[in-house]
Every structure is written in C-alpha cells, then in structure tokens.
Amino acid sequence: MDDQFMKRKLKENLQLYRLGRRVQNDSYHILGDKLNYVELSKTPLRSQIINFLLELMGKDAKYLEIGVRFPEQNFDKISSSNKYGVDPGLENKSNPVDFKLTSDEFFKRLREGKILDRSIKFDVIFIDGLHLADQVDRDIRNALDFLNDNGFILVHDCNPPSVFHTNEIQEYKLSPAKGFWNGTTWKAFFKYRQQNDLYSCCIDTDWGIGIISKKNKIGEPTGVKNPFFEYKILEKNRKESLNLISFEEFKKRLLNAKAKSF
Ligand SMILES: C[S@@+](CC[C@H](N)C(=O)[O-])C[C@H]1O[C@@H](n2cnc3c(N)ncnc32)[C@H](O)[C@@H]1O
C-alpha cells in the first residue's frame, strides 16, 4: 500500500468517525432511541390481545394471520386449533406457514374456492404483512369480507411514535427509527376509522394494535379531518385520530357493550 492510499483511507475513516459522532449526538436520533425504548416497554403483547379475543369468541374460534415471518414471535403463541398463516416468505426463507402466498393472492384463491372454503368466516384476523397503506387498505377490505359479524380485525403498527417510523422504505436503517418500521399502516387504519358502519379503536401497546369490528361497539368513528393523511395532523390529534386507549379500557368497553346487548 502506498502513502497516498493510506492517507486517503485515514481521511475517510476520520470522516466516518465524525459522522458517527454527529449521529450519536443528534437530537432526532436521541429521541428515536427513547421512543423505541418506551414502545418496547409497553404491555401487553399482540399475542395476549389476540388470545383474549379468541377466548371471548369461544371454542373453535378461527384465526387468520397475514404476515407471519418467525412463527415463534407470535403465531405459535396463539391458542387456537383453527389457525392459518399467510406469508410469501420475504423475510424468512424457511417460511413455515399454511399459505406461502401474498395476501392478495391468498384472498383471490379463497374467493375462487381454490383454498379452504370460500364461505369461511374468521373470528379474528391479524393483519401484519406489507406495511404500506395501499396494501393494508386492501388487506382490511378483503378481511372484512371473510370476518364473522361478531369478529375482530387487528392491525399491527397503527401507532408510529415518530415520522421516521413511517418511512415508506423498509430497508433504510440509518434513520432515528433505527430498524423499527411501522410504514404507512396508520393511514389505512385512519381511513377505516372514518367509516360510519364500523367500530374501531387502537390499543396503546406493541406499536399500536388497531382493532376494527362490525358489531362490537369498541369505538365510534373519528371526526378528525386529515384529508391528505399528514403525519403532523396525526401527531397533534393522535388520541382522537386512532381512538387510542389502554387494554384495560378496551376490555371494559367490550364487556360493557356485550352486557348491553343481552
Ligand atoms: C412484520 S413481519 C410479521 C410479523 C408477525 N406477524 C409477528 O407478529 O411476529 C411481516 C411479514 O409480512 C410478510 N409480507 C410481506 N409482504 C406481504 C404480502 N404482500 N402479503 C402477506 N405477507 C407479506 C413478510 O414476508 C414478513 O414475513
């Protein structure tokens, strides 16, 4: 190696070091770390909420999970003898799921009667596939067609803690969100939060578990106006936009609504 090369390498390393220090001391990165820590400390986990609802729906309740990745992180924890997973296997090569398909292809084949039974109604559907609004919108729309009237759709990642978590590019890891990615899921959930024939809320845990129901009065539609789905407006009106509540409050509402319907 000649001197010139060594000098250039040293200069490059110094620049990288300075850049690293800048990132380390950057206020957005510091805030990002804090927000990740807070979110990761929240309880309960998605699996506990799903199991609570499945138990409520009774024995043999049917469960569908869109986007499974590593089953041990959620799917395996779900207490149902009637559960199905859908995933094209983009993030886990072994992809041990029932249907190795995208959600669009799964619902298409289901409608065509090529898989399961086209008249099937699931009791709980957990949407956690591709976190882009357009895809989540289609997943919710399709899920509504195959949902028991008393059932629940759960949507993961509805409560992004900062705008950096809502990046459309999952691969970009240098942002203050680090590797955590909620994408634009909240926009699809917010769209259904405005629909008058549905009830919805979002449990403030595990990056926001949005819940939608046709019959269970878990929350009225939002009146927040955000026609261009802007993050700043979500941030200012987070509670009302998402109907953000604790799991305890959710259980209270649900049991209240059930008691009134008897
Ligand atoms: C965040 S992970 C799922 C995590 C899992 N549900 C859990 O709770 O631990 C997202 C998964 O969605 C899958 N995915 C990506 N695009 C998809 C699509 N169009 N349809 C269904 N799944 C998709 C990916 O392959 C990945 O495994």
mmCIF file of C-alpha atoms and ligand atoms in Angstrom:
data_model
loop_
_atom_site.group_PDB
_atom_site.id
_atom_site.type_symbol
_atom_site.label_atom_id
_atom_site.label_comp_id
_atom_site.label_asym_id
_atom_site.label_seq_id
_atom_site.Cartn_x
_atom_site.Cartn_y
_atom_site.Cartn_z
ATOM 1 C CA MET A 1 0.000 0.000 0.000
ATOM 2 C CA ASP A 2 1.449 3.372 -0.931
ATOM 3 C CA ASP A 3 1.388 6.514 1.200
ATOM 4 C CA GLN A 4 -1.289 8.217 -0.884
ATOM 5 C CA PHE A 5 -3.665 5.291 -0.407
ATOM 6 C CA MET A 6 -3.048 5.181 3.347
ATOM 7 C CA LYS A 7 -3.664 8.935 3.650
ATOM 8 C CA ARG A 8 -6.938 8.659 1.734
ATOM 9 C CA LYS A 9 -8.071 5.747 3.935
ATOM 10 C CA LEU A 10 -7.243 7.663 7.101
ATOM 11 C CA LYS A 11 -9.176 10.685 5.881
ATOM 12 C CA GLU A 12 -12.187 8.524 5.041
ATOM 13 C CA ASN A 13 -12.125 6.880 8.472
ATOM 14 C CA LEU A 14 -11.907 10.259 10.171
ATOM 15 C CA GLN A 15 -14.939 11.443 8.191
ATOM 16 C CA LEU A 16 -16.868 8.316 9.177
ATOM 17 C CA TYR A 17 -15.895 8.816 12.819
ATOM 18 C CA ARG A 18 -17.106 12.433 12.726
ATOM 19 C CA LEU A 19 -20.342 11.386 11.042
ATOM 20 C CA GLY A 20 -20.845 8.687 13.685
ATOM 21 C CA ARG A 21 -20.358 11.220 16.476
ATOM 22 C CA ARG A 22 -22.804 13.577 14.787
ATOM 23 C CA VAL A 23 -25.457 10.858 14.566
ATOM 24 C CA GLN A 24 -24.780 9.798 18.144
ATOM 25 C CA ASN A 25 -25.352 13.358 19.386
ATOM 26 C CA ASP A 26 -28.177 14.250 17.019
ATOM 27 C CA SER A 27 -31.372 15.216 18.860
ATOM 28 C CA TYR A 28 -33.644 13.260 16.469
ATOM 29 C CA HIS A 29 -31.559 10.105 16.937
ATOM 30 C CA ILE A 30 -31.600 10.534 20.718
ATOM 31 C CA LEU A 31 -35.375 10.997 20.629
ATOM 32 C CA GLY A 32 -35.734 7.976 18.319
ATOM 33 C CA ASP A 33 -33.875 5.794 20.822
ATOM 34 C CA LYS A 34 -36.126 6.993 23.644
ATOM 35 C CA LEU A 35 -39.309 6.406 21.659
ATOM 36 C CA ASN A 36 -38.210 2.885 20.701
ATOM 37 C CA TYR A 37 -37.414 2.118 24.319
ATOM 38 C CA VAL A 38 -40.814 3.394 25.514
ATOM 39 C CA GLU A 39 -42.691 1.420 22.864
ATOM 40 C CA LEU A 40 -40.772 -1.796 23.555
ATOM 41 C CA SER A 41 -41.554 -1.468 27.284
ATOM 42 C CA LYS A 42 -45.332 -1.394 26.780
ATOM 43 C CA THR A 43 -47.586 -4.318 27.600
ATOM 44 C CA PRO A 44 -49.484 -6.462 26.781
ATOM 45 C CA LEU A 45 -48.069 -8.036 23.641
ATOM 46 C CA ARG A 46 -50.144 -8.555 20.500
ATOM 47 C CA SER A 47 -50.390 -12.304 21.213
ATOM 48 C CA GLN A 48 -52.089 -11.629 24.564
ATOM 49 C CA ILE A 49 -54.690 -9.363 22.959
ATOM 50 C CA ILE A 50 -55.351 -11.876 20.190
ATOM 51 C CA ASN A 51 -55.737 -14.723 22.710
ATOM 52 C CA PHE A 52 -58.104 -12.631 24.832
ATOM 53 C CA LEU A 53 -60.363 -12.063 21.809
ATOM 54 C CA LEU A 54 -60.190 -15.668 20.630
ATOM 55 C CA GLU A 55 -61.198 -16.855 24.067
ATOM 56 C CA LEU A 56 -64.116 -14.430 24.007
ATOM 57 C CA MET A 57 -65.214 -15.850 20.637
ATOM 58 C CA GLY A 58 -65.422 -19.317 22.140
ATOM 59 C CA LYS A 59 -64.159 -22.782 21.443
ATOM 60 C CA ASP A 60 -63.064 -23.478 17.850
ATOM 61 C CA ALA A 61 -62.684 -19.754 17.067
ATOM 62 C CA LYS A 62 -60.966 -19.325 13.707
ATOM 63 C CA TYR A 63 -57.783 -17.242 13.410
ATOM 64 C CA LEU A 64 -56.001 -15.895 10.334
ATOM 65 C CA GLU A 65 -52.589 -14.170 10.391
ATOM 66 C CA ILE A 66 -51.407 -12.199 7.378
ATOM 67 C CA GLY A 67 -47.618 -11.814 7.569
ATOM 68 C CA VAL A 68 -46.099 -14.375 9.933
ATOM 69 C CA ARG A 69 -42.292 -14.165 9.468
ATOM 70 C CA PHE A 70 -40.924 -16.001 12.562
ATOM 71 C CA PRO A 71 -43.866 -18.010 13.983
ATOM 72 C CA GLU A 72 -42.276 -18.250 17.437
ATOM 73 C CA GLN A 73 -42.686 -14.462 17.837
ATOM 74 C CA ASN A 74 -46.489 -14.536 17.591
ATOM 75 C CA PHE A 75 -48.238 -17.262 15.558
ATOM 76 C CA ASP A 76 -47.056 -20.153 17.772
ATOM 77 C CA LYS A 77 -48.305 -18.321 20.879
ATOM 78 C CA ILE A 78 -51.868 -18.160 19.572
ATOM 79 C CA SER A 79 -54.236 -20.532 21.339
ATOM 80 C CA SER A 80 -56.470 -21.788 18.573
ATOM 81 C CA SER A 81 -56.809 -25.181 16.957
ATOM 82 C CA ASN A 82 -58.220 -23.430 13.893
ATOM 83 C CA LYS A 83 -55.435 -21.090 12.844
ATOM 84 C CA TYR A 84 -53.949 -20.263 9.447
ATOM 85 C CA GLY A 85 -50.899 -18.229 8.420
ATOM 86 C CA VAL A 86 -50.231 -16.462 5.107
ATOM 87 C CA ASP A 87 -46.792 -15.195 4.063
ATOM 88 C CA PRO A 88 -44.833 -15.104 0.791
ATOM 89 C CA GLY A 89 -41.626 -15.653 2.798
ATOM 90 C CA LEU A 90 -39.802 -12.415 2.049
ATOM 91 C CA GLU A 91 -38.110 -12.194 5.451
ATOM 92 C CA ASN A 92 -37.737 -15.834 6.468
ATOM 93 C CA LYS A 93 -36.584 -18.320 3.842
ATOM 94 C CA SER A 94 -37.917 -21.389 5.679
ATOM 95 C CA ASN A 95 -41.390 -19.723 5.873
ATOM 96 C CA PRO A 96 -43.281 -22.487 7.733
ATOM 97 C CA VAL A 97 -46.815 -21.200 7.039
ATOM 98 C CA ASP A 98 -50.031 -22.732 5.648
ATOM 99 C CA PHE A 99 -50.181 -20.491 2.588
ATOM 100 C CA LYS A 100 -46.922 -19.327 1.024
ATOM 101 C CA LEU A 101 -48.632 -16.513 -0.849
ATOM 102 C CA THR A 102 -49.056 -12.762 -0.765
ATOM 103 C CA SER A 103 -52.264 -11.687 0.959
ATOM 104 C CA ASP A 104 -53.744 -10.537 -2.389
ATOM 105 C CA GLU A 105 -53.161 -13.968 -3.918
ATOM 106 C CA PHE A 106 -54.490 -15.707 -0.790
ATOM 107 C CA PHE A 107 -57.797 -13.793 -0.882
ATOM 108 C CA LYS A 108 -58.074 -14.246 -4.653
ATOM 109 C CA ARG A 109 -57.716 -18.027 -4.356
ATOM 110 C CA LEU A 110 -60.071 -18.058 -1.368
ATOM 111 C CA ARG A 111 -62.756 -16.245 -3.392
ATOM 112 C CA GLU A 112 -62.240 -18.643 -6.299
ATOM 113 C CA GLY A 113 -62.793 -21.607 -3.961
ATOM 114 C CA LYS A 114 -59.277 -22.912 -4.622
ATOM 115 C CA ILE A 115 -58.233 -22.955 -0.943
ATOM 116 C CA LEU A 116 -60.152 -23.559 2.300
ATOM 117 C CA ASP A 117 -63.898 -22.924 1.928
ATOM 118 C CA ARG A 118 -64.980 -19.714 0.171
ATOM 119 C CA SER A 119 -67.787 -19.260 2.741
ATOM 120 C CA ILE A 120 -65.329 -19.373 5.671
ATOM 121 C CA LYS A 121 -65.684 -16.648 8.325
ATOM 122 C CA PHE A 122 -62.762 -15.963 10.647
ATOM 123 C CA ASP A 123 -63.296 -14.733 14.214
ATOM 124 C CA VAL A 124 -60.004 -12.881 14.490
ATOM 125 C CA ILE A 125 -57.852 -11.705 11.575
ATOM 126 C CA PHE A 126 -54.431 -10.225 12.362
ATOM 127 C CA ILE A 127 -53.030 -8.027 9.573
ATOM 128 C CA ASP A 128 -49.245 -7.678 9.754
ATOM 129 C CA GLY A 129 -47.971 -8.152 6.191
ATOM 130 C CA LEU A 130 -46.615 -5.382 3.979
ATOM 131 C CA HIS A 131 -46.792 -2.112 5.958
ATOM 132 C CA LEU A 132 -47.760 0.197 3.109
ATOM 133 C CA ALA A 133 -51.125 1.977 3.245
ATOM 134 C CA ASP A 134 -52.366 0.781 -0.138
ATOM 135 C CA GLN A 135 -51.672 -2.869 0.756
ATOM 136 C CA VAL A 136 -53.069 -2.596 4.297
ATOM 137 C CA ASP A 137 -56.199 -0.953 2.872
ATOM 138 C CA ARG A 138 -56.705 -3.969 0.558
ATOM 139 C CA ASP A 139 -55.958 -6.382 3.408
ATOM 140 C CA ILE A 140 -58.594 -4.730 5.630
ATOM 141 C CA ARG A 141 -61.147 -4.653 2.803
ATOM 142 C CA ASN A 142 -60.588 -8.335 1.995
ATOM 143 C CA ALA A 143 -60.557 -9.291 5.676
ATOM 144 C CA LEU A 144 -63.952 -7.610 6.219
ATOM 145 C CA ASP A 145 -65.450 -9.953 3.601
ATOM 146 C CA PHE A 146 -64.256 -13.025 5.484
ATOM 147 C CA LEU A 147 -64.943 -11.815 9.036
ATOM 148 C CA ASN A 148 -67.605 -13.187 11.317
ATOM 149 C CA ASP A 149 -70.043 -10.297 12.091
ATOM 150 C CA ASN A 150 -69.069 -10.522 15.759
ATOM 151 C CA GLY A 151 -65.379 -10.905 14.970
ATOM 152 C CA PHE A 152 -62.368 -8.596 15.079
ATOM 153 C CA ILE A 153 -59.721 -7.389 12.645
ATOM 154 C CA LEU A 154 -56.445 -6.473 14.341
ATOM 155 C CA VAL A 155 -53.913 -4.321 12.515
ATOM 156 C CA HIS A 156 -50.342 -4.153 13.795
ATOM 157 C CA ASP A 157 -48.220 -0.941 13.674
ATOM 158 C CA CYS A 158 -51.050 1.623 13.729
ATOM 159 C CA ASN A 159 -49.373 3.997 16.214
ATOM 160 C CA PRO A 160 -45.986 5.093 14.829
ATOM 161 C CA PRO A 161 -44.100 7.019 17.555
ATOM 162 C CA SER A 162 -42.378 9.397 15.100
ATOM 163 C CA VAL A 163 -42.462 10.377 11.455
ATOM 164 C CA PHE A 164 -39.208 8.437 10.980
ATOM 165 C CA HIS A 165 -41.048 5.209 11.790
ATOM 166 C CA THR A 166 -43.439 5.921 8.914
ATOM 167 C CA ASN A 167 -40.807 5.868 6.182
ATOM 168 C CA GLU A 168 -42.047 4.109 3.042
ATOM 169 C CA ILE A 169 -38.684 2.394 2.584
ATOM 170 C CA GLN A 170 -38.282 -0.509 4.996
ATOM 171 C CA GLU A 171 -34.635 -1.105 4.052
ATOM 172 C CA TYR A 172 -33.398 2.303 5.225
ATOM 173 C CA LYS A 173 -31.881 1.742 8.679
ATOM 174 C CA LEU A 174 -29.846 4.912 9.298
ATOM 175 C CA SER A 175 -32.863 6.928 10.402
ATOM 176 C CA PRO A 176 -33.630 7.824 14.045
ATOM 177 C CA ALA A 177 -36.171 4.948 13.984
ATOM 178 C CA LYS A 178 -33.190 2.557 13.626
ATOM 179 C CA GLY A 179 -34.513 -0.802 12.387
ATOM 180 C CA PHE A 180 -38.081 -0.293 13.612
ATOM 181 C CA TRP A 181 -40.601 0.166 10.830
ATOM 182 C CA ASN A 182 -44.327 0.895 11.065
ATOM 183 C CA GLY A 183 -44.580 2.113 7.476
ATOM 184 C CA THR A 184 -47.771 3.868 6.430
ATOM 185 C CA THR A 185 -50.119 1.350 8.038
ATOM 186 C CA TRP A 186 -51.690 4.113 10.181
ATOM 187 C CA LYS A 187 -53.113 5.758 7.057
ATOM 188 C CA ALA A 188 -55.133 2.686 6.121
ATOM 189 C CA PHE A 189 -56.362 2.301 9.688
ATOM 190 C CA PHE A 190 -57.291 6.005 9.811
ATOM 191 C CA LYS A 191 -59.290 5.555 6.602
ATOM 192 C CA TYR A 192 -61.452 2.875 8.253
ATOM 193 C CA ARG A 193 -61.657 4.968 11.441
ATOM 194 C CA GLN A 194 -63.805 7.368 9.386
ATOM 195 C CA GLN A 195 -66.249 4.712 8.194
ATOM 196 C CA ASN A 196 -69.684 5.063 9.809
ATOM 197 C CA ASP A 197 -70.648 1.392 9.626
ATOM 198 C CA LEU A 198 -67.636 0.197 11.648
ATOM 199 C CA TYR A 199 -66.439 0.458 15.238
ATOM 200 C CA SER A 200 -62.741 0.857 15.947
ATOM 201 C CA CYS A 201 -60.031 1.782 18.407
ATOM 202 C CA CYS A 202 -56.297 1.315 18.841
ATOM 203 C CA ILE A 203 -54.692 -0.272 21.861
ATOM 204 C CA ASP A 204 -51.674 1.707 23.004
ATOM 205 C CA THR A 205 -49.121 -1.090 23.088
ATOM 206 C CA ASP A 206 -46.749 -3.012 20.783
ATOM 207 C CA TRP A 207 -46.610 -0.181 18.141
ATOM 208 C CA GLY A 208 -50.395 0.244 18.171
ATOM 209 C CA ILE A 209 -52.858 -2.594 17.760
ATOM 210 C CA GLY A 210 -55.702 -1.195 15.670
ATOM 211 C CA ILE A 211 -58.974 -3.068 16.143
ATOM 212 C CA ILE A 212 -61.983 -2.975 13.828
ATOM 213 C CA SER A 213 -65.341 -4.618 14.382
ATOM 214 C CA LYS A 214 -68.655 -4.635 12.501
ATOM 215 C CA LYS A 215 -70.852 -5.254 15.543
ATOM 216 C CA ASN A 216 -68.879 -4.720 18.776
ATOM 217 C CA LYS A 217 -69.162 -1.112 19.961
ATOM 218 C CA ILE A 218 -65.497 -0.596 20.771
ATOM 219 C CA GLY A 219 -65.295 2.988 19.486
ATOM 220 C CA GLU A 220 -67.141 5.499 17.288
ATOM 221 C CA PRO A 221 -65.653 6.819 14.013
ATOM 222 C CA THR A 222 -63.248 9.753 14.249
ATOM 223 C CA GLY A 223 -64.226 13.308 13.432
ATOM 224 C CA VAL A 224 -60.608 14.390 12.863
ATOM 225 C CA LYS A 225 -60.118 15.842 9.389
ATOM 226 C CA ASN A 226 -56.879 14.788 7.733
ATOM 227 C CA PRO A 227 -57.718 14.586 4.026
ATOM 228 C CA PHE A 228 -54.089 14.282 2.938
ATOM 229 C CA PHE A 229 -53.107 11.825 5.678
ATOM 230 C CA GLU A 230 -50.413 14.089 7.059
ATOM 231 C CA TYR A 231 -48.296 12.865 9.933
ATOM 232 C CA LYS A 232 -48.288 16.275 11.661
ATOM 233 C CA ILE A 233 -52.085 16.143 11.932
ATOM 234 C CA LEU A 234 -51.964 12.591 13.263
ATOM 235 C CA GLU A 235 -49.394 13.661 15.851
ATOM 236 C CA LYS A 236 -51.476 16.627 17.016
ATOM 237 C CA ASN A 237 -54.689 14.597 17.258
ATOM 238 C CA ARG A 238 -53.264 11.157 17.964
ATOM 239 C CA LYS A 239 -55.769 10.076 20.614
ATOM 240 C CA GLU A 240 -58.860 11.082 18.637
ATOM 241 C CA SER A 241 -57.491 10.017 15.251
ATOM 242 C CA LEU A 242 -56.726 6.477 16.369
ATOM 243 C CA ASN A 243 -59.090 6.256 19.364
ATOM 244 C CA LEU A 244 -56.015 5.337 21.359
ATOM 245 C CA ILE A 245 -56.870 3.515 24.581
ATOM 246 C CA SER A 246 -55.293 1.137 27.083
ATOM 247 C CA PHE A 247 -56.003 -2.612 27.025
ATOM 248 C CA GLU A 248 -57.858 -2.229 30.342
ATOM 249 C CA GLU A 249 -60.142 0.417 28.827
ATOM 250 C CA PHE A 250 -60.677 -1.770 25.762
ATOM 251 C CA LYS A 251 -61.752 -4.744 27.877
ATOM 252 C CA LYS A 252 -64.117 -2.532 29.873
ATOM 253 C CA ARG A 253 -65.732 -1.141 26.707
ATOM 254 C CA LEU A 254 -66.086 -4.535 25.145
ATOM 255 C CA LEU A 255 -67.585 -6.226 28.174
ATOM 256 C CA ASN A 256 -69.936 -3.251 28.665
ATOM 257 C CA ALA A 257 -71.102 -3.430 25.074
ATOM 258 C CA LYS A 258 -71.608 -7.194 25.357
ATOM 259 C CA ALA A 259 -73.592 -6.814 28.618
ATOM 260 C CA LYS A 260 -75.893 -4.230 26.977
ATOM 261 C CA SER A 261 -76.583 -6.489 24.028
ATOM 262 C CA PHE A 262 -78.079 -9.219 26.266
HETATM 263 C C1 LIG B 1 -43.613 -7.763 10.444
HETATM 264 S S1 LIG B 1 -43.479 -9.332 9.737
HETATM 265 C C2 LIG B 1 -44.766 -10.248 10.530
HETATM 266 C C3 LIG B 1 -44.563 -10.446 11.994
HETATM 267 C C4 LIG B 1 -45.519 -11.364 12.719
HETATM 268 N N1 LIG B 1 -46.904 -11.144 12.371
HETATM 269 C C5 LIG B 1 -45.367 -11.210 14.220
HETATM 270 O O1 LIG B 1 -46.323 -10.764 14.876
HETATM 271 O O2 LIG B 1 -44.305 -11.535 14.748
HETATM 272 C C6 LIG B 1 -44.102 -9.027 8.125
HETATM 273 C C7 LIG B 1 -44.230 -10.234 7.236
HETATM 274 O O3 LIG B 1 -45.087 -9.883 6.170
HETATM 275 C C8 LIG B 1 -44.696 -10.589 5.039
HETATM 276 N N2 LIG B 1 -45.234 -9.920 3.840
HETATM 277 C C9 LIG B 1 -44.628 -9.000 3.051
HETATM 278 N N3 LIG B 1 -45.426 -8.698 2.021
HETATM 279 C C10 LIG B 1 -46.559 -9.428 2.182
HETATM 280 C C11 LIG B 1 -47.760 -9.560 1.444
HETATM 281 N N4 LIG B 1 -47.975 -8.850 0.311
HETATM 282 N N5 LIG B 1 -48.704 -10.427 1.876
HETATM 283 C C12 LIG B 1 -48.514 -11.129 3.018
HETATM 284 N N6 LIG B 1 -47.397 -11.043 3.766
HETATM 285 C C13 LIG B 1 -46.437 -10.209 3.349
HETATM 286 C C14 LIG B 1 -43.182 -10.607 5.101
HETATM 287 O O4 LIG B 1 -42.689 -11.694 4.355
HETATM 288 C C15 LIG B 1 -42.944 -10.728 6.613
HETATM 289 O O5 LIG B 1 -42.700 -12.058 6.953
#
